[in-house]
């Protein structure tokens, strides 16, 4: 967290192996996001970008960007909804995400 803004980053290496008829490349998946609560209340907003290195030679790497909103209850549980748009032809045109967070304590 920096000045009330939450910053997220993630990098993963995936050895995909090969499917019959396709030679898949091992990939690096990555994402970055920034989020912030709205006026210190229960609602929050987040913007994100994510993608991978190319999966198949000659096909552009998939990249998506999106935004979401979250709501945190007094008990600490949170519900999130996000929408992403594909920025390259190998990414889905639209993706919708739902998340639910429950504190462990």
PDB file of C-alpha atoms in Angstrom:
ATOM      1  CA  UNK A   1       0.000   0.000   0.000  1.00  0.00           C
ATOM      2  CA  UNK A   2       1.306   3.435  -0.958  1.00  0.00           C
ATOM      3  CA  UNK A   3      -0.587   6.530   0.248  1.00  0.00           C
ATOM      4  CA  UNK A   4      -3.865   4.590   0.457  1.00  0.00           C
ATOM      5  CA  UNK A   5      -3.457   2.949  -2.946  1.00  0.00           C
ATOM      6  CA  UNK A   6      -2.925  -0.809  -3.110  1.00  0.00           C
ATOM      7  CA  UNK A   7      -0.438  -2.025  -5.713  1.00  0.00           C
ATOM      8  CA  UNK A   8      -0.360  -5.633  -6.929  1.00  0.00           C
ATOM      9  CA  UNK A   9       2.079  -7.475  -9.187  1.00  0.00           C
ATOM     10  CA  UNK A  10       2.412 -11.133 -10.079  1.00  0.00           C
ATOM     11  CA  UNK A  11       4.732 -13.154 -12.327  1.00  0.00           C
ATOM     12  CA  UNK A  12       4.531 -16.933 -12.919  1.00  0.00           C
ATOM     13  CA  UNK A  13       6.370 -19.385 -15.164  1.00  0.00           C
ATOM     14  CA  UNK A  14       4.222 -22.139 -16.715  1.00  0.00           C
ATOM     15  CA  UNK A  15       5.809 -25.112 -18.506  1.00  0.00           C
ATOM     16  CA  UNK A  16       2.889 -26.064 -20.765  1.00  0.00           C
ATOM     17  CA  UNK A  17       4.220 -29.146 -22.537  1.00  0.00           C
ATOM     18  CA  UNK A  18       2.879 -29.996 -25.980  1.00  0.00           C
ATOM     19  CA  UNK A  19      -0.613 -30.904 -27.137  1.00  0.00           C
ATOM     20  CA  UNK A  20      -1.121 -33.233 -30.081  1.00  0.00           C
ATOM     21  CA  UNK A  21      -0.881 -31.164 -33.250  1.00  0.00           C
ATOM     22  CA  UNK A  22       0.350 -28.017 -31.472  1.00  0.00           C
ATOM     23  CA  UNK A  23       3.776 -27.049 -30.278  1.00  0.00           C
ATOM     24  CA  UNK A  24       3.122 -24.924 -27.213  1.00  0.00           C
ATOM     25  CA  UNK A  25       5.767 -22.625 -25.785  1.00  0.00           C
ATOM     26  CA  UNK A  26       6.382 -22.395 -22.054  1.00  0.00           C
ATOM     27  CA  UNK A  27       5.058 -19.030 -20.906  1.00  0.00           C
ATOM     28  CA  UNK A  28       5.522 -16.319 -18.345  1.00  0.00           C
ATOM     29  CA  UNK A  29       2.183 -15.006 -17.076  1.00  0.00           C
ATOM     30  CA  UNK A  30       2.126 -11.550 -15.518  1.00  0.00           C
ATOM     31  CA  UNK A  31      -0.292  -9.046 -14.032  1.00  0.00           C
ATOM     32  CA  UNK A  32      -0.276  -5.626 -12.437  1.00  0.00           C
ATOM     33  CA  UNK A  33      -3.065  -3.749 -10.695  1.00  0.00           C
ATOM     34  CA  UNK A  34      -3.778  -0.694  -8.589  1.00  0.00           C
ATOM     35  CA  UNK A  35      -6.769  -0.304  -6.292  1.00  0.00           C
ATOM     36  CA  UNK A  36      -8.134   2.148  -3.780  1.00  0.00           C
ATOM     37  CA  UNK A  37     -11.024   2.375  -1.352  1.00  0.00           C
ATOM     38  CA  UNK A  38     -13.614   4.985  -2.240  1.00  0.00           C
ATOM     39  CA  UNK A  39     -13.473   7.778   0.385  1.00  0.00           C
ATOM     40  CA  UNK A  40     -12.367   5.285   3.036  1.00  0.00           C
ATOM     41  CA  UNK A  41     -15.736   3.526   2.879  1.00  0.00           C
ATOM     42  CA  UNK A  42     -16.698  -0.081   2.147  1.00  0.00           C
ATOM     43  CA  UNK A  43     -16.407   0.259  -1.636  1.00  0.00           C
ATOM     44  CA  UNK A  44     -13.158  -0.035  -3.599  1.00  0.00           C
ATOM     45  CA  UNK A  45     -12.089   0.232  -7.231  1.00  0.00           C
ATOM     46  CA  UNK A  46      -9.262  -1.510  -9.074  1.00  0.00           C
ATOM     47  CA  UNK A  47      -7.666  -1.270 -12.521  1.00  0.00           C
ATOM     48  CA  UNK A  48      -5.574  -4.114 -13.910  1.00  0.00           C
ATOM     49  CA  UNK A  49      -3.618  -5.370 -16.887  1.00  0.00           C
ATOM     50  CA  UNK A  50      -2.563  -8.977 -17.433  1.00  0.00           C
ATOM     51  CA  UNK A  51      -1.100 -11.232 -20.075  1.00  0.00           C
ATOM     52  CA  UNK A  52       1.422 -13.884 -20.993  1.00  0.00           C
ATOM     53  CA  UNK A  53       4.303 -14.334 -23.354  1.00  0.00           C
ATOM     54  CA  UNK A  54       3.274 -16.019 -26.665  1.00  0.00           C
ATOM     55  CA  UNK A  55       1.815 -19.527 -26.310  1.00  0.00           C
ATOM     56  CA  UNK A  56       2.130 -20.459 -30.001  1.00  0.00           C
ATOM     57  CA  UNK A  57       4.872 -19.179 -32.300  1.00  0.00           C
ATOM     58  CA  UNK A  58       3.571 -16.511 -34.680  1.00  0.00           C
ATOM     59  CA  UNK A  59       0.483 -15.691 -32.563  1.00  0.00           C
ATOM     60  CA  UNK A  60       0.603 -12.458 -30.545  1.00  0.00           C
ATOM     61  CA  UNK A  61       0.708 -12.838 -26.778  1.00  0.00           C
ATOM     62  CA  UNK A  62      -2.674 -12.409 -25.038  1.00  0.00           C
ATOM     63  CA  UNK A  63      -3.074  -9.154 -23.104  1.00  0.00           C
ATOM     64  CA  UNK A  64      -6.179  -7.920 -21.268  1.00  0.00           C
ATOM     65  CA  UNK A  65      -7.027  -4.773 -19.306  1.00  0.00           C
ATOM     66  CA  UNK A  66      -9.935  -4.126 -17.027  1.00  0.00           C
ATOM     67  CA  UNK A  67     -11.516  -2.603 -13.971  1.00  0.00           C
ATOM     68  CA  UNK A  68     -13.520  -3.785 -11.023  1.00  0.00           C
ATOM     69  CA  UNK A  69     -15.363  -2.821  -7.876  1.00  0.00           C
ATOM     70  CA  UNK A  70     -15.395  -4.378  -4.442  1.00  0.00           C
ATOM     71  CA  UNK A  71     -17.531  -4.177  -1.326  1.00  0.00           C
ATOM     72  CA  UNK A  72     -16.266  -5.000   2.173  1.00  0.00           C
ATOM     73  CA  UNK A  73     -18.703  -5.835   4.970  1.00  0.00           C
ATOM     74  CA  UNK A  74     -18.278  -4.921   8.641  1.00  0.00           C
ATOM     75  CA  UNK A  75     -17.338  -8.576   9.338  1.00  0.00           C
ATOM     76  CA  UNK A  76     -14.359  -8.287   6.953  1.00  0.00           C
ATOM     77  CA  UNK A  77     -15.853 -10.342   4.111  1.00  0.00           C
ATOM     78  CA  UNK A  78     -15.524  -8.866   0.629  1.00  0.00           C
ATOM     79  CA  UNK A  79     -17.223  -9.352  -2.738  1.00  0.00           C
ATOM     80  CA  UNK A  80     -15.554  -8.298  -6.005  1.00  0.00           C
ATOM     81  CA  UNK A  81     -16.778  -7.947  -9.593  1.00  0.00           C
ATOM     82  CA  UNK A  82     -14.481  -7.150 -12.513  1.00  0.00           C
ATOM     83  CA  UNK A  83     -14.601  -6.932 -16.299  1.00  0.00           C
ATOM     84  CA  UNK A  84     -11.656  -7.262 -18.677  1.00  0.00           C
ATOM     85  CA  UNK A  85     -11.308  -6.504 -22.386  1.00  0.00           C
ATOM     86  CA  UNK A  86      -8.888  -8.239 -24.729  1.00  0.00           C
ATOM     87  CA  UNK A  87      -6.215  -5.979 -26.200  1.00  0.00           C
ATOM     88  CA  UNK A  88      -4.737  -8.548 -28.602  1.00  0.00           C
ATOM     89  CA  UNK A  89      -6.395 -11.013 -30.984  1.00  0.00           C
ATOM     90  CA  UNK A  90      -5.307 -14.008 -28.895  1.00  0.00           C
ATOM     91  CA  UNK A  91      -7.025 -12.706 -25.733  1.00  0.00           C
ATOM     92  CA  UNK A  92     -10.735 -13.183 -25.001  1.00  0.00           C
ATOM     93  CA  UNK A  93     -12.822 -10.222 -26.180  1.00  0.00           C
ATOM     94  CA  UNK A  94     -14.490  -9.945 -22.770  1.00  0.00           C
ATOM     95  CA  UNK A  95     -13.953 -11.666 -19.424  1.00  0.00           C
ATOM     96  CA  UNK A  96     -15.994 -11.262 -16.246  1.00  0.00           C
ATOM     97  CA  UNK A  97     -14.635 -12.122 -12.814  1.00  0.00           C
ATOM     98  CA  UNK A  98     -16.279 -12.635  -9.428  1.00  0.00           C
ATOM     99  CA  UNK A  99     -14.389 -12.923  -6.167  1.00  0.00           C
ATOM    100  CA  UNK A 100     -15.271 -13.541  -2.555  1.00  0.00           C
ATOM    101  CA  UNK A 101     -12.880 -13.062   0.357  1.00  0.00           C
ATOM    102  CA  UNK A 102     -13.376 -14.446   3.860  1.00  0.00           C
ATOM    103  CA  UNK A 103     -11.012 -13.583   6.734  1.00  0.00           C
ATOM    104  CA  UNK A 104      -9.315 -16.563   8.392  1.00  0.00           C
ATOM    105  CA  UNK A 105      -9.451 -15.109  11.882  1.00  0.00           C
TER     106      UNK A 105
END
